[in-house]
Short mmCIF file of C-alpha atoms and ligand atoms in Angstrom, two decimals:
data_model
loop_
_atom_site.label_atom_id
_atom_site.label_comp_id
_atom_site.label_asym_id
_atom_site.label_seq_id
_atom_site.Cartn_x
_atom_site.Cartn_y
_atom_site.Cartn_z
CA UNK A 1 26.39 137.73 131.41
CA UNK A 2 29.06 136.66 128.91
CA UNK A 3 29.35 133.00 128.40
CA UNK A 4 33.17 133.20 129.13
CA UNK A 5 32.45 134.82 132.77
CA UNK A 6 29.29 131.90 133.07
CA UNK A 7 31.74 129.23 132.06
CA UNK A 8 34.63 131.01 134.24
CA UNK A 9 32.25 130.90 137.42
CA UNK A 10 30.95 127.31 136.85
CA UNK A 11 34.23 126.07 136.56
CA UNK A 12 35.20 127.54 139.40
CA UNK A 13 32.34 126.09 141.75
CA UNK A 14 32.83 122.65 140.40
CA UNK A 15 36.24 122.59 141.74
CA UNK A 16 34.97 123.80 144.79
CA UNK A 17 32.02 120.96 144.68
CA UNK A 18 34.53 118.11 144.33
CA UNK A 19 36.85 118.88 146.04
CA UNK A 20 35.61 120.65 149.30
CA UNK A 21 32.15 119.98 148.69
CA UNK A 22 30.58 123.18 148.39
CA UNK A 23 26.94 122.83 147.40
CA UNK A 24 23.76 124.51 146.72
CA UNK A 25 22.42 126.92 148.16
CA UNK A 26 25.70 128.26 148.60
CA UNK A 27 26.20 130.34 152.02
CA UNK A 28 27.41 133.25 150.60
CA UNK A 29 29.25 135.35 154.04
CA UNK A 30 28.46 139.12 153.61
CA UNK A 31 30.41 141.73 154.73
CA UNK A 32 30.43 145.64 155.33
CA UNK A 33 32.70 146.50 152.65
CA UNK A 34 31.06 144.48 150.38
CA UNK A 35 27.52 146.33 150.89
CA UNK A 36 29.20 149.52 151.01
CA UNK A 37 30.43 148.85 147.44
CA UNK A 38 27.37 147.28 146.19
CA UNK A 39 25.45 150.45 147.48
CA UNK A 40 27.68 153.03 145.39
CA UNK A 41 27.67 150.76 142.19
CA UNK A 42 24.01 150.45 142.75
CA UNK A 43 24.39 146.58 142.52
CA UNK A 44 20.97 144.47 143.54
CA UNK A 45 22.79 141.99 145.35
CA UNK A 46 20.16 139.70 146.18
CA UNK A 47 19.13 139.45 142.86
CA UNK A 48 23.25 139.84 141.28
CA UNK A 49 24.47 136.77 142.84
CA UNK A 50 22.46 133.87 142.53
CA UNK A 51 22.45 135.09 138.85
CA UNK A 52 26.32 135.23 139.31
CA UNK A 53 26.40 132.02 140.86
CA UNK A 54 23.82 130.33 138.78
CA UNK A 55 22.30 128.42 141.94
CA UNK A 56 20.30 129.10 145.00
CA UNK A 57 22.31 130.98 147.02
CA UNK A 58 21.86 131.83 151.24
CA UNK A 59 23.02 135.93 151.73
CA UNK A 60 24.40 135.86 155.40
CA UNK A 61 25.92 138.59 157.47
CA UNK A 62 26.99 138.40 160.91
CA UNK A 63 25.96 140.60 163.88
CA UNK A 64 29.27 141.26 164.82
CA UNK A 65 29.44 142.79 160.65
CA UNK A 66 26.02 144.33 161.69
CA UNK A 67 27.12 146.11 164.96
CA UNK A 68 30.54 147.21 163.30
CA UNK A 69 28.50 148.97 159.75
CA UNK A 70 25.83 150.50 162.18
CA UNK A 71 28.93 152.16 163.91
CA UNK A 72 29.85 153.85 160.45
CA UNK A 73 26.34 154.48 159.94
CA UNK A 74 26.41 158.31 158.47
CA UNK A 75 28.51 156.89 156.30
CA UNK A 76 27.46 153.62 155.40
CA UNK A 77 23.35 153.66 155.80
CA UNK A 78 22.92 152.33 152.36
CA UNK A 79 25.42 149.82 153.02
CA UNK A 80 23.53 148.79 156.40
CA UNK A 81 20.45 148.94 154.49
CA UNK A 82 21.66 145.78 151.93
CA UNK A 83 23.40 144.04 155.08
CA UNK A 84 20.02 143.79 156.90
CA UNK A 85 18.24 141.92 153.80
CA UNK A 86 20.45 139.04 155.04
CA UNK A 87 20.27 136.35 157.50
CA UNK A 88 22.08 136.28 160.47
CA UNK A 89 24.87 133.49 161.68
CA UNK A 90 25.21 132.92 164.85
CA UNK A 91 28.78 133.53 165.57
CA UNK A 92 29.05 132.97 169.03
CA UNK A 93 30.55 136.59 169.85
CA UNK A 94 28.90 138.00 173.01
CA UNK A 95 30.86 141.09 172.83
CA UNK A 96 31.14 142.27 169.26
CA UNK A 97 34.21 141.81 167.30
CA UNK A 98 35.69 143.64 164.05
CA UNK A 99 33.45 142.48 161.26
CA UNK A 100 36.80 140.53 159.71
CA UNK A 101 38.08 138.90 162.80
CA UNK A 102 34.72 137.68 163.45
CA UNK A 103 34.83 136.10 159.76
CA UNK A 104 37.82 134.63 160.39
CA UNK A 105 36.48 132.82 163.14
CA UNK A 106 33.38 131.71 161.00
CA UNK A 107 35.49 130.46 158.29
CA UNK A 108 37.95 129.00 161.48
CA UNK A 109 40.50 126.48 159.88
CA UNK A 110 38.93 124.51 157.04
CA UNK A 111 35.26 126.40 156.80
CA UNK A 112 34.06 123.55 157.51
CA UNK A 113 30.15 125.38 156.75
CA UNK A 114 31.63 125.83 153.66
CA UNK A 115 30.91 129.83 153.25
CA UNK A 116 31.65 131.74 150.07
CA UNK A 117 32.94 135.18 151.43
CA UNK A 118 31.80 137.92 149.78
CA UNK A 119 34.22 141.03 150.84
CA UNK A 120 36.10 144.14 149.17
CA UNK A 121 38.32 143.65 152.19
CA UNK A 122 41.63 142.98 150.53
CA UNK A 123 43.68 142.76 154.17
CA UNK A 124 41.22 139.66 154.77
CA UNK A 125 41.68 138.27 151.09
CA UNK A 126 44.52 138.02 151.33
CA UNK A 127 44.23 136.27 154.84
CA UNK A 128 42.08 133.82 153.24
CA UNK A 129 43.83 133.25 149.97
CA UNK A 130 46.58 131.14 152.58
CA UNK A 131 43.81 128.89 153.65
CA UNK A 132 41.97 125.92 151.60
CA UNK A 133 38.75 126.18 150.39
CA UNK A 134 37.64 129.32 150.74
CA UNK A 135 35.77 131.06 147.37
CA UNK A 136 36.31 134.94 147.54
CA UNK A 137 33.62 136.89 145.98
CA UNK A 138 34.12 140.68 144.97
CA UNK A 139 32.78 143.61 143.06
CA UNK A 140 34.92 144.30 140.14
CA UNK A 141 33.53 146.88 137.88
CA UNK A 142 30.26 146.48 139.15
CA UNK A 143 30.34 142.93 138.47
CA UNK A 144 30.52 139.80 141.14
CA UNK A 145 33.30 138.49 140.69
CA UNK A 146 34.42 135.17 141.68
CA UNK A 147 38.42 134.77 142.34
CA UNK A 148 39.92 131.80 140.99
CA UNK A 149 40.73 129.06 143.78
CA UNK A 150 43.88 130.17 145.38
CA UNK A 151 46.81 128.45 145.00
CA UNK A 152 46.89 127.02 149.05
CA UNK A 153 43.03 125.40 147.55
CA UNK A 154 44.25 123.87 144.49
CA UNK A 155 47.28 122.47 146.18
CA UNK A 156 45.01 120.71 148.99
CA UNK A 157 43.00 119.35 146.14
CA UNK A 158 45.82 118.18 144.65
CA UNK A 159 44.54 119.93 140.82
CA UNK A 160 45.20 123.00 138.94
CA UNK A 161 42.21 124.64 138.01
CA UNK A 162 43.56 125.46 134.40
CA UNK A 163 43.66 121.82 133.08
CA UNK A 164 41.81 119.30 135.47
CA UNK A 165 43.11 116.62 133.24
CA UNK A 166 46.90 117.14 134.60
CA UNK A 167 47.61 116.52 138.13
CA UNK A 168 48.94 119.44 140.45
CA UNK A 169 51.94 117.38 142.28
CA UNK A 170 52.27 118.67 145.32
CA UNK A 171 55.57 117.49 147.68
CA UNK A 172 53.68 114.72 149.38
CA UNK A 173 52.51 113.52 145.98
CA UNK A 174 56.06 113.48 144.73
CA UNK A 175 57.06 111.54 147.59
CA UNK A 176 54.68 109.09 147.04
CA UNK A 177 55.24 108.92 143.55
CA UNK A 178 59.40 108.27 144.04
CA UNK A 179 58.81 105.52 146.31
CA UNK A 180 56.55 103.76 144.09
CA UNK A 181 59.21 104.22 141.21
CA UNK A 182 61.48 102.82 143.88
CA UNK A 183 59.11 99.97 144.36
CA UNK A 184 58.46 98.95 140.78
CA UNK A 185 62.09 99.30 140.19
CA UNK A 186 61.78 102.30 137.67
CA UNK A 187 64.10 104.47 139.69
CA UNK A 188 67.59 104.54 141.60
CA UNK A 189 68.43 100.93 141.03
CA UNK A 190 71.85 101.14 142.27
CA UNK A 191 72.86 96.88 142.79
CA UNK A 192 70.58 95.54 140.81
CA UNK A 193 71.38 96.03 137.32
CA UNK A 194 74.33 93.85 138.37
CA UNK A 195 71.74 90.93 138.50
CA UNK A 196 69.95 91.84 135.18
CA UNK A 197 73.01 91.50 132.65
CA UNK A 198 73.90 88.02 134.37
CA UNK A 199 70.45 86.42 133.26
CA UNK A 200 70.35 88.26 129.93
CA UNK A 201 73.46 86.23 128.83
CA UNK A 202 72.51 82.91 130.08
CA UNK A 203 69.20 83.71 128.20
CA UNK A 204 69.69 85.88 125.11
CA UNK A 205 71.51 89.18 124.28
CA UNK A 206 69.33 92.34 124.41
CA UNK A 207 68.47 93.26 121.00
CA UNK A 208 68.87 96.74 121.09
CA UNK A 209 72.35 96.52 122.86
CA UNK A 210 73.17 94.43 120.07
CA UNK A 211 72.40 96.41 117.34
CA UNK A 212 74.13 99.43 119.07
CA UNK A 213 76.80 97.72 118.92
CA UNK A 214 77.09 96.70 115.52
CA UNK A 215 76.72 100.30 114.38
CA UNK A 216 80.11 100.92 116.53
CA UNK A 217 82.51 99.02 114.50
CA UNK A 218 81.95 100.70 111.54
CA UNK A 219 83.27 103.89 112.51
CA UNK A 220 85.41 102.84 115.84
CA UNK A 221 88.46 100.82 115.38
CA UNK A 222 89.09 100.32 119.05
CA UNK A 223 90.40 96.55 119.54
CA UNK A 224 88.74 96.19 122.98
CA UNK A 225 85.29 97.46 121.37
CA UNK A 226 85.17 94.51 118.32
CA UNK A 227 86.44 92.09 121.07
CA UNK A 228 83.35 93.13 123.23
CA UNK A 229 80.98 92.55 120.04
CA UNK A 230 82.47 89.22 119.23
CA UNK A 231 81.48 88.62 123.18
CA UNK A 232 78.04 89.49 122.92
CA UNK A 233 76.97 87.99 119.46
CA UNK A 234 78.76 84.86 120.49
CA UNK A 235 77.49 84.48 124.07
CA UNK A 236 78.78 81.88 125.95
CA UNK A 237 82.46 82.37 124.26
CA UNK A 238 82.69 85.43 125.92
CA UNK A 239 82.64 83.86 129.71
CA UNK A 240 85.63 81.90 128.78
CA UNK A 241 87.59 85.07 128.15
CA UNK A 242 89.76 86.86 129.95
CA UNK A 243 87.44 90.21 129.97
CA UNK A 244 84.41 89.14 131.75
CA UNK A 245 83.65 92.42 133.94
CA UNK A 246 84.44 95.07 131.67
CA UNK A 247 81.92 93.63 129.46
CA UNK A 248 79.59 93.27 132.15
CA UNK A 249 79.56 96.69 133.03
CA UNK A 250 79.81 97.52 129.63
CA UNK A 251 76.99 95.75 128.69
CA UNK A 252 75.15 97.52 131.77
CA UNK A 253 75.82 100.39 130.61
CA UNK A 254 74.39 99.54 127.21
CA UNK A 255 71.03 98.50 128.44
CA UNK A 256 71.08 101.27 131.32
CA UNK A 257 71.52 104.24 127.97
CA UNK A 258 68.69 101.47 126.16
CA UNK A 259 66.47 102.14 128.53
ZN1 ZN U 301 30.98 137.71 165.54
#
């Protein structure tokens, strides 16, 4: 196995470990389809996937996936030849059930036993692809294949599986996130920036508004502009005059583009 396709795999089951808790030996589901592919590419799949997988791995098939190959059987004996190899999960279906709606029901809403389906089914892929946390395995070019975690997996974990460093923000995340900003006062101040220009003349002017503002008479020749510099590197002097809230709000504005 190429170390790209190893390192692919492992990457792909750690996610799947730490996130939903998958662990070994990995319950790897079986279907008909799946046997009935492995049987024409001649694949040994007891032996092909926990080499794939790199781990102990439990081959289980339903009898409900049994009944429904055996039906097919001219067709598929090989195929129900690999399937019986595997052990059986108790699905609970007295009367048999199509092989896929009876994996459906074993996976149910968060496969909670934490199954790895292994299926060439694409109608039930793609099923399964909508819910969290469940690994598809396939036969691609006589290879197992493992499918990347689908995007309803890595948005319930919260991470992308390209760069685990980055977070995946999903709506609830971002709504979180705003109303901290709110809360720290990072975002959508709307009244009190008001406040904040009061104390900063009692105390000192801001630095950086100040030095914005020096730059500004050299090339602008507006009266009202050198009168509002005169009012911030003097300070107090400026309360006496006339102008007090346009240079309030100008000076809000100046720390507001500062920041
Ligand atoms: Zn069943």
């Amino acid at each position: 196995m190429k170390i790209t396709r190893y390192k692919k795999v492992q990457k792909y089951l750690k996610f799947y470990y730490n996130n939903f808790g998958f662990h070994q030996p990995y319950q790897v589901l079986i279907d008909g389809t799946f046997c009935f592919a492995a049987f024409k590419e001649q694949i040994n799949v007891r032996d092909q996937l926990p080499k794939y997988l790199n781990g102990q791995a439990k081959l289980l098939t339903t009898r409900c996936i049994i009944i429904e190959t055996e039906k097919v059987a001219k067709k598929a004996h090989g195929a129900l030849t690999i399937l019986k190899q595997f052990g059986i999960h108790e699905c609970g279906h007295k009367e048999p059930i199509p092989g896929s709606h009876c994996i459906l029901s074993m996976i149910g809403k968060k496969n909670d036993k934490h199954y790895i389906l292994a299926s060439q089914d694409r109608d039930l892929q793609e099923k399964l692809r909508n819910k969290p946390s469940v690994p598809l395995l396939y036969l691609h070019n006589k290879s197992p294949t493992l499918e990347k975690p689908s995007k309803a997996s890595q948005e319930k974990a919260g991470q992308t599986i390209e760069a685990n460093s980055f977070l995946f923000i999903s709506e609830t995340q971002n709504e979180a996130l705003k109303t901290m900003k709110q809360a720290l006062g990072i975002e959508e101040k709307i009244e009190e920036p008001k406040i904040i220009p009061k104390k900063k003349k009692i105390r000192n002017p801001n630095p950086l508004s100040c030095k914005k503002k020096k730059k500004k008479p050299g090339t602008a020749s507006k009266p009202s502009e050198s009168a509002q510099d005169k009012g911030v590197s003097e300070g107090k002097v400026r309360k006496r005059k006339k102008k007090k809230i346009p240079k309030h709000l100008k000076q809000q504005l100046s720390v507001s583009a500062a920041m």
